[in-house]
PDB file of C-alpha atoms in Angstrom:
ATOM      1  CA  MET S   1     -22.198 -34.548 -78.846  1.00  0.00           C
ATOM      2  CA  VAL S   2     -19.928 -36.356 -76.419  1.00  0.00           C
ATOM      3  CA  LYS S   3     -19.370 -40.095 -76.596  1.00  0.00           C
ATOM      4  CA  ILE S   4     -17.719 -41.881 -73.658  1.00  0.00           C
ATOM      5  CA  GLU S   5     -16.067 -45.291 -73.847  1.00  0.00           C
ATOM      6  CA  ALA S   6     -15.289 -46.443 -70.317  1.00  0.00           C
ATOM      7  CA  LYS S   7     -13.238 -49.483 -69.316  1.00  0.00           C
ATOM      8  CA  LEU S   8     -11.445 -50.865 -66.303  1.00  0.00           C
ATOM      9  CA  GLY S   9      -9.156 -53.787 -67.168  1.00  0.00           C
ATOM     10  CA  ALA S  10     -10.779 -55.076 -70.372  1.00  0.00           C
ATOM     11  CA  ALA S  11      -8.848 -54.660 -73.621  1.00  0.00           C
ATOM     12  CA  PHE S  12     -10.010 -52.487 -76.510  1.00  0.00           C
ATOM     13  CA  GLY S  13     -10.947 -54.354 -79.665  1.00  0.00           C
ATOM     14  CA  GLU S  14      -9.098 -53.792 -82.917  1.00  0.00           C
ATOM     15  CA  GLY S  15     -10.405 -50.588 -84.510  1.00  0.00           C
ATOM     16  CA  GLN S  16     -12.933 -50.085 -81.705  1.00  0.00           C
ATOM     17  CA  LEU S  17     -12.165 -46.412 -81.105  1.00  0.00           C
ATOM     18  CA  SER S  18     -12.037 -45.608 -84.825  1.00  0.00           C
ATOM     19  CA  SER S  19     -15.440 -47.220 -85.195  1.00  0.00           C
ATOM     20  CA  TYR S  20     -16.855 -45.083 -82.378  1.00  0.00           C
ATOM     21  CA  LEU S  21     -15.423 -41.953 -83.980  1.00  0.00           C
ATOM     22  CA  GLY S  22     -17.016 -42.912 -87.278  1.00  0.00           C
ATOM     23  CA  ASP S  23     -20.410 -43.320 -85.584  1.00  0.00           C
ATOM     24  CA  LEU S  24     -19.952 -39.958 -83.871  1.00  0.00           C
ATOM     25  CA  GLN S  25     -19.210 -38.213 -87.158  1.00  0.00           C
ATOM     26  CA  GLU S  26     -22.326 -39.737 -88.740  1.00  0.00           C
ATOM     27  CA  SER S  27     -24.505 -38.614 -85.824  1.00  0.00           C
ATOM     28  CA  SER S  28     -23.349 -35.051 -85.304  1.00  0.00           C
ATOM     29  CA  ASP S  29     -21.679 -32.071 -86.964  1.00  0.00           C
ATOM     30  CA  SER S  30     -19.201 -31.826 -84.093  1.00  0.00           C
ATOM     31  CA  GLY S  31     -18.277 -33.828 -81.052  1.00  0.00           C
ATOM     32  CA  MET S  32     -15.724 -35.424 -78.779  1.00  0.00           C
ATOM     33  CA  LEU S  33     -14.839 -39.002 -77.923  1.00  0.00           C
ATOM     34  CA  LEU S  34     -13.713 -39.459 -74.315  1.00  0.00           C
ATOM     35  CA  VAL S  35     -11.765 -42.612 -73.493  1.00  0.00           C
ATOM     36  CA  LEU S  36     -12.158 -43.255 -69.763  1.00  0.00           C
ATOM     37  CA  VAL S  37      -9.701 -45.713 -68.184  1.00  0.00           C
ATOM     38  CA  PRO S  38      -7.822 -46.193 -64.896  1.00  0.00           C
ATOM     39  CA  HIS S  39      -4.837 -43.888 -64.480  1.00  0.00           C
ATOM     40  CA  TYR S  40      -2.290 -46.661 -65.053  1.00  0.00           C
ATOM     41  CA  ARG S  41      -3.722 -47.251 -68.564  1.00  0.00           C
ATOM     42  CA  VAL S  42      -3.629 -43.617 -69.712  1.00  0.00           C
ATOM     43  CA  ALA S  43      -0.147 -43.683 -71.276  1.00  0.00           C
ATOM     44  CA  ALA S  44      -0.890 -46.841 -73.262  1.00  0.00           C
ATOM     45  CA  MET S  45      -4.228 -45.469 -74.454  1.00  0.00           C
ATOM     46  CA  LYS S  46      -2.677 -42.227 -75.690  1.00  0.00           C
ATOM     47  CA  ALA S  47      -0.528 -44.323 -78.022  1.00  0.00           C
ATOM     48  CA  SER S  48      -3.698 -45.939 -79.444  1.00  0.00           C
ATOM     49  CA  VAL S  49      -5.738 -42.796 -80.071  1.00  0.00           C
ATOM     50  CA  PRO S  50      -7.055 -42.835 -83.673  1.00  0.00           C
ATOM     51  CA  CYS S  51      -6.017 -39.454 -85.033  1.00  0.00           C
ATOM     52  CA  VAL S  52      -4.163 -38.152 -88.053  1.00  0.00           C
ATOM     53  CA  SER S  53      -1.114 -36.800 -86.241  1.00  0.00           C
ATOM     54  CA  ALA S  54       0.702 -38.361 -83.295  1.00  0.00           C
ATOM     55  CA  PRO S  55      -0.796 -37.317 -79.935  1.00  0.00           C
ATOM     56  CA  THR S  56       1.168 -34.655 -78.079  1.00  0.00           C
ATOM     57  CA  GLU S  57       0.959 -33.595 -74.471  1.00  0.00           C
ATOM     58  CA  ASP S  58      -2.390 -34.292 -72.825  1.00  0.00           C
ATOM     59  CA  GLY S  59      -4.892 -33.717 -75.646  1.00  0.00           C
ATOM     60  CA  PRO S  60      -7.576 -33.408 -76.727  1.00  0.00           C
ATOM     61  CA  TRP S  61      -6.372 -34.386 -80.187  1.00  0.00           C
ATOM     62  CA  GLN S  62      -8.082 -33.437 -83.414  1.00  0.00           C
ATOM     63  CA  ARG S  63      -9.623 -35.957 -85.728  1.00  0.00           C
ATOM     64  CA  GLY S  64      -9.001 -34.872 -89.318  1.00  0.00           C
ATOM     65  CA  ALA S  65      -8.109 -31.428 -90.609  1.00  0.00           C
ATOM     66  CA  THR S  66     -10.700 -29.520 -88.572  1.00  0.00           C
ATOM     67  CA  SER S  67     -11.394 -29.173 -84.865  1.00  0.00           C
ATOM     68  CA  ASP S  68     -15.005 -30.372 -85.220  1.00  0.00           C
ATOM     69  CA  PHE S  69     -14.120 -33.796 -83.790  1.00  0.00           C
ATOM     70  CA  SER S  70     -11.528 -34.604 -81.158  1.00  0.00           C
ATOM     71  CA  VAL S  71     -10.425 -37.373 -78.825  1.00  0.00           C
ATOM     72  CA  ALA S  72      -9.264 -37.195 -75.205  1.00  0.00           C
ATOM     73  CA  VAL S  73      -8.084 -39.831 -72.750  1.00  0.00           C
ATOM     74  CA  ILE S  74      -9.166 -39.236 -69.155  1.00  0.00           C
ATOM     75  CA  ASP S  75      -8.800 -41.322 -66.013  1.00  0.00           C
ATOM     76  CA  TRP S  76     -11.334 -42.557 -63.497  1.00  0.00           C
ATOM     77  CA  GLU S  77      -9.319 -41.170 -60.599  1.00  0.00           C
ATOM     78  CA  GLY S  78      -9.477 -37.632 -62.023  1.00  0.00           C
ATOM     79  CA  VAL S  79     -13.194 -37.937 -62.741  1.00  0.00           C
ATOM     80  CA  LEU S  80     -13.915 -39.100 -59.189  1.00  0.00           C
ATOM     81  CA  VAL S  81     -11.950 -36.151 -57.778  1.00  0.00           C
ATOM     82  CA  ALA S  82     -13.836 -33.690 -60.003  1.00  0.00           C
ATOM     83  CA  LEU S  83     -17.223 -35.141 -59.049  1.00  0.00           C
ATOM     84  CA  LYS S  84     -16.507 -34.452 -55.360  1.00  0.00           C
ATOM     85  CA  ASP S  85     -17.473 -30.812 -56.054  1.00  0.00           C
ATOM     86  CA  VAL S  86     -21.078 -31.785 -56.779  1.00  0.00           C
ATOM     87  CA  ARG S  87     -23.144 -30.569 -53.817  1.00  0.00           C
ATOM     88  CA  SER S  88     -26.251 -32.741 -54.190  1.00  0.00           C
ATOM     89  CA  GLU S  89     -26.491 -34.892 -51.051  1.00  0.00           C
ATOM     90  CA  PRO S  90     -28.118 -37.935 -52.718  1.00  0.00           C
ATOM     91  CA  PHE S  91     -25.434 -37.810 -55.419  1.00  0.00           C
ATOM     92  CA  ARG S  92     -22.619 -37.519 -52.874  1.00  0.00           C
ATOM     93  CA  GLY S  93     -23.834 -40.692 -51.167  1.00  0.00           C
ATOM     94  CA  ASP S  94     -23.972 -42.565 -54.475  1.00  0.00           C
ATOM     95  CA  LEU S  95     -20.523 -41.247 -55.398  1.00  0.00           C
ATOM     96  CA  ALA S  96     -19.021 -42.500 -52.128  1.00  0.00           C
ATOM     97  CA  GLN S  97     -20.392 -45.979 -52.800  1.00  0.00           C
ATOM     98  CA  PHE S  98     -19.170 -45.895 -56.393  1.00  0.00           C
ATOM     99  CA  ARG S  99     -15.700 -44.765 -55.336  1.00  0.00           C
ATOM    100  CA  ALA S 100     -15.478 -47.623 -52.832  1.00  0.00           C
ATOM    101  CA  MET S 101     -16.603 -50.117 -55.495  1.00  0.00           C
ATOM    102  CA  TYR S 102     -14.027 -48.738 -57.957  1.00  0.00           C
ATOM    103  CA  ARG S 103     -11.192 -49.149 -55.466  1.00  0.00           C
ATOM    104  CA  VAL S 104     -12.188 -52.761 -54.833  1.00  0.00           C
ATOM    105  CA  LEU S 105     -12.477 -53.561 -58.554  1.00  0.00           C
ATOM    106  CA  GLN S 106      -9.065 -52.007 -59.227  1.00  0.00           C
ATOM    107  CA  GLY S 107      -7.429 -53.849 -56.352  1.00  0.00           C
ATOM    108  CA  TYR S 108      -6.562 -50.769 -54.312  1.00  0.00           C
ATOM    109  CA  ASP S 109      -8.495 -52.015 -51.305  1.00  0.00           C
ATOM    110  CA  ILE S 110      -7.181 -55.578 -51.138  1.00  0.00           C
ATOM    111  CA  GLU S 111      -7.622 -57.095 -47.716  1.00  0.00           C
ATOM    112  CA  PRO S 112      -4.141 -58.177 -46.599  1.00  0.00           C
ATOM    113  CA  LEU S 113      -3.388 -61.894 -46.651  1.00  0.00           C
ATOM    114  CA  ARG S 114      -2.779 -62.961 -43.073  1.00  0.00           C
ATOM    115  CA  SER S 115      -1.486 -66.536 -43.365  1.00  0.00           C
ATOM    116  CA  VAL S 116      -0.059 -69.183 -45.681  1.00  0.00           C
ATOM    117  CA  SER S 117      -3.380 -71.026 -45.461  1.00  0.00           C
ATOM    118  CA  GLU S 118      -5.029 -68.042 -47.175  1.00  0.00           C
ATOM    119  CA  LEU S 119      -2.499 -68.356 -50.003  1.00  0.00           C
ATOM    120  CA  PHE S 120      -3.368 -72.028 -50.437  1.00  0.00           C
ATOM    121  CA  ALA S 121      -7.048 -70.996 -50.567  1.00  0.00           C
ATOM    122  CA  TRP S 122      -6.300 -68.449 -53.314  1.00  0.00           C
ATOM    123  CA  ARG S 123      -9.112 -69.706 -55.564  1.00  0.00           C
ATOM    124  CA  GLU S 124     -11.620 -68.335 -53.055  1.00  0.00           C
ATOM    125  CA  ARG S 125     -10.248 -64.859 -53.918  1.00  0.00           C
ATOM    126  CA  LYS S 126      -9.113 -65.622 -57.447  1.00  0.00           C
ATOM    127  CA  GLU S 127     -10.295 -62.276 -58.838  1.00  0.00           C
ATOM    128  CA  VAL S 128      -7.916 -60.489 -56.426  1.00  0.00           C
ATOM    129  CA  PHE S 129      -4.905 -62.445 -57.672  1.00  0.00           C
ATOM    130  CA  VAL S 130      -5.889 -62.011 -61.330  1.00  0.00           C
ATOM    131  CA  ASN S 131      -6.191 -58.275 -60.664  1.00  0.00           C
ATOM    132  CA  LEU S 132      -2.679 -58.279 -59.174  1.00  0.00           C
ATOM    133  CA  VAL S 133      -1.358 -60.034 -62.306  1.00  0.00           C
ATOM    134  CA  ASP S 134      -3.083 -57.456 -64.496  1.00  0.00           C
ATOM    135  CA  ARG S 135      -1.537 -54.520 -62.661  1.00  0.00           C
ATOM    136  CA  VAL S 136       1.915 -56.080 -62.353  1.00  0.00           C
ATOM    137  CA  THR S 137       2.174 -57.012 -66.037  1.00  0.00           C
ATOM    138  CA  ARG S 138       1.001 -53.575 -67.172  1.00  0.00           C
ATOM    139  CA  ARG S 139       3.862 -52.029 -65.219  1.00  0.00           C
ATOM    140  CA  LEU S 140       6.362 -54.575 -66.501  1.00  0.00           C
ATOM    141  CA  ALA S 141       5.343 -53.956 -70.108  1.00  0.00           C
ATOM    142  CA  GLN S 142       6.926 -50.501 -69.846  1.00  0.00           C
ATOM    143  CA  GLN S 143       6.467 -48.886 -73.281  1.00  0.00           C
ATOM    144  CA  SER S 144       5.552 -52.182 -74.982  1.00  0.00           C
ATOM    145  CA  ARG S 145       2.066 -53.024 -76.161  1.00  0.00           C
ATOM    146  CA  VAL S 146      -0.073 -54.509 -73.386  1.00  0.00           C
ATOM    147  CA  LEU S 147      -1.246 -57.933 -74.529  1.00  0.00           C
ATOM    148  CA  PRO S 148      -4.594 -59.463 -73.502  1.00  0.00           C
ATOM    149  CA  MET S 149      -4.930 -61.854 -70.584  1.00  0.00           C
ATOM    150  CA  GLY S 150      -5.201 -65.523 -71.512  1.00  0.00           C
ATOM    151  CA  LYS S 151      -5.356 -69.007 -70.037  1.00  0.00           C
ATOM    152  CA  ASP S 152      -3.163 -72.070 -70.624  1.00  0.00           C
ATOM    153  CA  GLY S 153      -3.538 -75.808 -70.280  1.00  0.00           C
ATOM    154  CA  PRO S 154      -4.817 -78.148 -67.590  1.00  0.00           C
ATOM    155  CA  ASP S 155      -3.141 -76.099 -64.848  1.00  0.00           C
ATOM    156  CA  ASP S 156      -5.602 -73.255 -65.534  1.00  0.00           C
ATOM    157  CA  TYR S 157      -2.672 -70.834 -65.687  1.00  0.00           C
ATOM    158  CA  GLN S 158      -4.316 -67.421 -66.160  1.00  0.00           C
ATOM    159  CA  ARG S 159      -1.589 -65.116 -67.410  1.00  0.00           C
ATOM    160  CA  ARG S 160      -0.454 -62.189 -69.535  1.00  0.00           C
ATOM    161  CA  TYR S 161       2.640 -62.209 -71.746  1.00  0.00           C
ATOM    162  CA  VAL S 162       5.152 -59.380 -71.674  1.00  0.00           C
ATOM    163  CA  CYS S 163       7.577 -59.160 -74.615  1.00  0.00           C
ATOM    164  CA  LEU S 164      10.829 -57.214 -74.287  1.00  0.00           C
ATOM    165  CA  PRO S 165      13.730 -56.790 -76.748  1.00  0.00           C
ATOM    166  CA  LEU S 166      16.816 -59.003 -76.573  1.00  0.00           C
ATOM    167  CA  GLY S 167      19.113 -58.457 -79.516  1.00  0.00           C
ATOM    168  CA  ALA S 168      17.142 -58.741 -82.755  1.00  0.00           C
ATOM    169  CA  ASP S 169      14.398 -60.796 -81.092  1.00  0.00           C
ATOM    170  CA  GLU S 170      11.674 -60.090 -78.571  1.00  0.00           C
ATOM    171  CA  PRO S 171      11.405 -63.000 -76.104  1.00  0.00           C
ATOM    172  CA  CYS S 172       8.285 -63.109 -73.981  1.00  0.00           C
ATOM    173  CA  PHE S 173       7.610 -64.179 -70.422  1.00  0.00           C
ATOM    174  CA  SER S 174       4.288 -64.442 -68.687  1.00  0.00           C
ATOM    175  CA  VAL S 175       3.093 -63.709 -65.179  1.00  0.00           C
ATOM    176  CA  GLY S 176      -0.009 -65.508 -64.021  1.00  0.00           C
ATOM    177  CA  VAL S 177      -1.886 -67.424 -61.343  1.00  0.00           C
ATOM    178  CA  ARG S 178      -1.998 -71.196 -60.917  1.00  0.00           C
ATOM    179  CA  ASP S 179      -1.908 -73.795 -58.161  1.00  0.00           C
ATOM    180  CA  PRO S 180       1.555 -73.750 -56.557  1.00  0.00           C
ATOM    181  CA  PHE S 181       4.092 -76.396 -57.496  1.00  0.00           C
ATOM    182  CA  PRO S 182       4.857 -78.887 -54.672  1.00  0.00           C
ATOM    183  CA  GLY S 183       6.887 -77.260 -51.928  1.00  0.00           C
ATOM    184  CA  TYR S 184       5.673 -73.728 -52.673  1.00  0.00           C
ATOM    185  CA  THR S 185       2.861 -71.583 -51.321  1.00  0.00           C
ATOM    186  CA  THR S 186       2.514 -68.717 -53.814  1.00  0.00           C
ATOM    187  CA  PRO S 187      -0.060 -68.914 -56.633  1.00  0.00           C
ATOM    188  CA  ILE S 188       1.745 -66.236 -58.722  1.00  0.00           C
ATOM    189  CA  TRP S 189       4.359 -67.507 -61.181  1.00  0.00           C
ATOM    190  CA  LEU S 190       6.587 -66.033 -63.877  1.00  0.00           C
ATOM    191  CA  ARG S 191       7.166 -68.366 -66.833  1.00  0.00           C
ATOM    192  CA  PHE S 192       9.441 -68.456 -69.858  1.00  0.00           C
ATOM    193  CA  HIS S 193       7.779 -70.676 -72.467  1.00  0.00           C
ATOM    194  CA  ARG S 194      10.152 -73.133 -74.141  1.00  0.00           C
ATOM    195  CA  LEU S 195       9.154 -71.828 -77.594  1.00  0.00           C
ATOM    196  CA  THR S 196       9.906 -68.172 -76.922  1.00  0.00           C
ATOM    197  CA  PRO S 197      12.879 -66.748 -78.876  1.00  0.00           C
ATOM    198  CA  LYS S 198      16.281 -66.994 -77.145  1.00  0.00           C
ATOM    199  CA  PHE S 199      14.848 -69.469 -74.619  1.00  0.00           C
ATOM    200  CA  SER S 200      18.113 -71.429 -74.330  1.00  0.00           C
ATOM    201  CA  VAL S 201      20.083 -68.202 -73.749  1.00  0.00           C
ATOM    202  CA  ILE S 202      17.657 -67.057 -71.065  1.00  0.00           C
ATOM    203  CA  ARG S 203      17.659 -70.472 -69.406  1.00  0.00           C
ATOM    204  CA  GLU S 204      21.463 -70.589 -69.259  1.00  0.00           C
ATOM    205  CA  ARG S 205      21.583 -67.108 -67.756  1.00  0.00           C
ATOM    206  CA  LEU S 206      19.037 -67.910 -65.067  1.00  0.00           C
ATOM    207  CA  VAL S 207      20.654 -71.265 -64.195  1.00  0.00           C
ATOM    208  CA  ALA S 208      24.027 -69.556 -63.848  1.00  0.00           C
ATOM    209  CA  SER S 209      22.605 -66.799 -61.660  1.00  0.00           C
ATOM    210  CA  GLY S 210      21.293 -66.610 -58.144  1.00  0.00           C
ATOM    211  CA  PHE S 211      17.892 -67.697 -59.467  1.00  0.00           C
ATOM    212  CA  ALA S 212      19.075 -71.282 -60.005  1.00  0.00           C
ATOM    213  CA  GLN S 213      17.538 -72.396 -56.688  1.00  0.00           C
ATOM    214  CA  ARG S 214      14.241 -70.727 -57.543  1.00  0.00           C
ATOM    215  CA  LEU S 215      13.708 -72.346 -60.933  1.00  0.00           C
ATOM    216  CA  THR S 216      11.112 -75.030 -61.519  1.00  0.00           C
ATOM    217  CA  GLU S 217      11.188 -76.770 -64.894  1.00  0.00           C
ATOM    218  CA  CYS S 218       7.927 -78.314 -66.046  1.00  0.00           C
ATOM    219  CA  GLY S 219       6.697 -79.082 -69.545  1.00  0.00           C
ATOM    220  CA  GLY S 220      10.012 -77.818 -70.882  1.00  0.00           C
ATOM    221  CA  HIS S 221       9.225 -74.341 -69.553  1.00  0.00           C
ATOM    222  CA  ILE S 222      10.993 -72.376 -66.818  1.00  0.00           C
ATOM    223  CA  TRP S 223       8.858 -71.276 -63.879  1.00  0.00           C
ATOM    224  CA  ILE S 224       9.930 -68.828 -61.173  1.00  0.00           C
ATOM    225  CA  HIS S 225       7.768 -68.212 -58.124  1.00  0.00           C
ATOM    226  CA  LEU S 226       6.904 -64.650 -57.105  1.00  0.00           C
ATOM    227  CA  ASP S 227       6.326 -64.529 -53.376  1.00  0.00           C
ATOM    228  CA  VAL S 228       3.183 -62.792 -52.136  1.00  0.00           C
ATOM    229  CA  PRO S 229       4.022 -60.879 -48.926  1.00  0.00           C
ATOM    230  CA  LEU S 230       1.651 -61.347 -46.018  1.00  0.00           C
ATOM    231  CA  ASN S 231      -0.007 -58.446 -44.190  1.00  0.00           C
ATOM    232  CA  ALA S 232       0.568 -56.054 -47.108  1.00  0.00           C
ATOM    233  CA  ASP S 233      -1.950 -53.701 -48.729  1.00  0.00           C
ATOM    234  CA  GLY S 234      -2.721 -53.685 -52.465  1.00  0.00           C
ATOM    235  CA  GLU S 235      -0.088 -51.145 -53.500  1.00  0.00           C
ATOM    236  CA  SER S 236       2.618 -52.882 -51.476  1.00  0.00           C
ATOM    237  CA  LEU S 237       1.666 -56.230 -53.024  1.00  0.00           C
ATOM    238  CA  VAL S 238       1.999 -54.838 -56.550  1.00  0.00           C
ATOM    239  CA  ASP S 239       5.297 -53.105 -55.756  1.00  0.00           C
ATOM    240  CA  SER S 240       6.777 -56.288 -54.292  1.00  0.00           C
ATOM    241  CA  LEU S 241       5.724 -58.481 -57.228  1.00  0.00           C
ATOM    242  CA  VAL S 242       7.026 -55.956 -59.766  1.00  0.00           C
ATOM    243  CA  GLU S 243      10.353 -55.711 -57.945  1.00  0.00           C
ATOM    244  CA  GLN S 244      10.762 -59.503 -57.888  1.00  0.00           C
ATOM    245  CA  ALA S 245       9.926 -59.803 -61.589  1.00  0.00           C
ATOM    246  CA  GLN S 246      12.305 -56.977 -62.512  1.00  0.00           C
ATOM    247  CA  ARG S 247      15.192 -58.804 -60.850  1.00  0.00           C
ATOM    248  CA  VAL S 248      14.500 -61.758 -63.135  1.00  0.00           C
ATOM    249  CA  ILE S 249      14.256 -59.450 -66.148  1.00  0.00           C
ATOM    250  CA  GLU S 250      17.629 -57.857 -65.360  1.00  0.00           C
ATOM    251  CA  VAL S 251      19.290 -61.267 -65.638  1.00  0.00           C
ATOM    252  CA  ALA S 252      17.259 -62.688 -68.529  1.00  0.00           C
ATOM    253  CA  TYR S 253      17.424 -59.618 -70.776  1.00  0.00           C
ATOM    254  CA  GLN S 254      21.056 -58.602 -70.405  1.00  0.00           C
ATOM    255  CA  PRO S 255      22.348 -57.268 -73.762  1.00  0.00           C
ATOM    256  CA  LEU S 256      23.808 -59.961 -75.971  1.00  0.00           C
TER     257      LEU S 256
END
């Protein structure tokens, strides 16, 4: 028996995979749990696989002392490539439509933004910008645990926190979407919350750096705008936003 748990951007619940494995063991004498996620989530999922020994290489990994039950993490991109070998014409047509839908949902086929007015109208394409935040923060998290998306306050700031080590603490910043502050056009903002550890150290570093002119202080927090390049495809948008955020990280997280 094969059980497949498929997700795009949604988080896995606490103990969700272990629960599925338990159900599989109750239903069959042998089987496999396949965890199907986008390629960029594979590394993080391998670290969450519920098995007795730490996962090595690409799996599948055994559950328990026998090989009767195992777990494997696979990616949508690989599955779509494999399914191209199916020769059924009706299926091939459905697959082409599904592949196009997947690329849109994952933000690969983002229609380039052509003007500043389109940035100001970002709420009309809010799901695109939230998708960009999701992909950018997953890359910025590096080997850290990917936290869930959330929403803050009256500004409807939809964001994800990323926590990185600084000395003995682990200060967090967030990247999210909100209406631009006056004088700005971008809806994507990086924020250091005033209650995060080492906030005063990080603030002093940023003020003393070349980012001083880019800082906006509101609610006691530090906000830094991440510019959204015009006429860029989805991959270029993500690369640009990640690069901008990493420059901030290099200053904020210098060793103590």
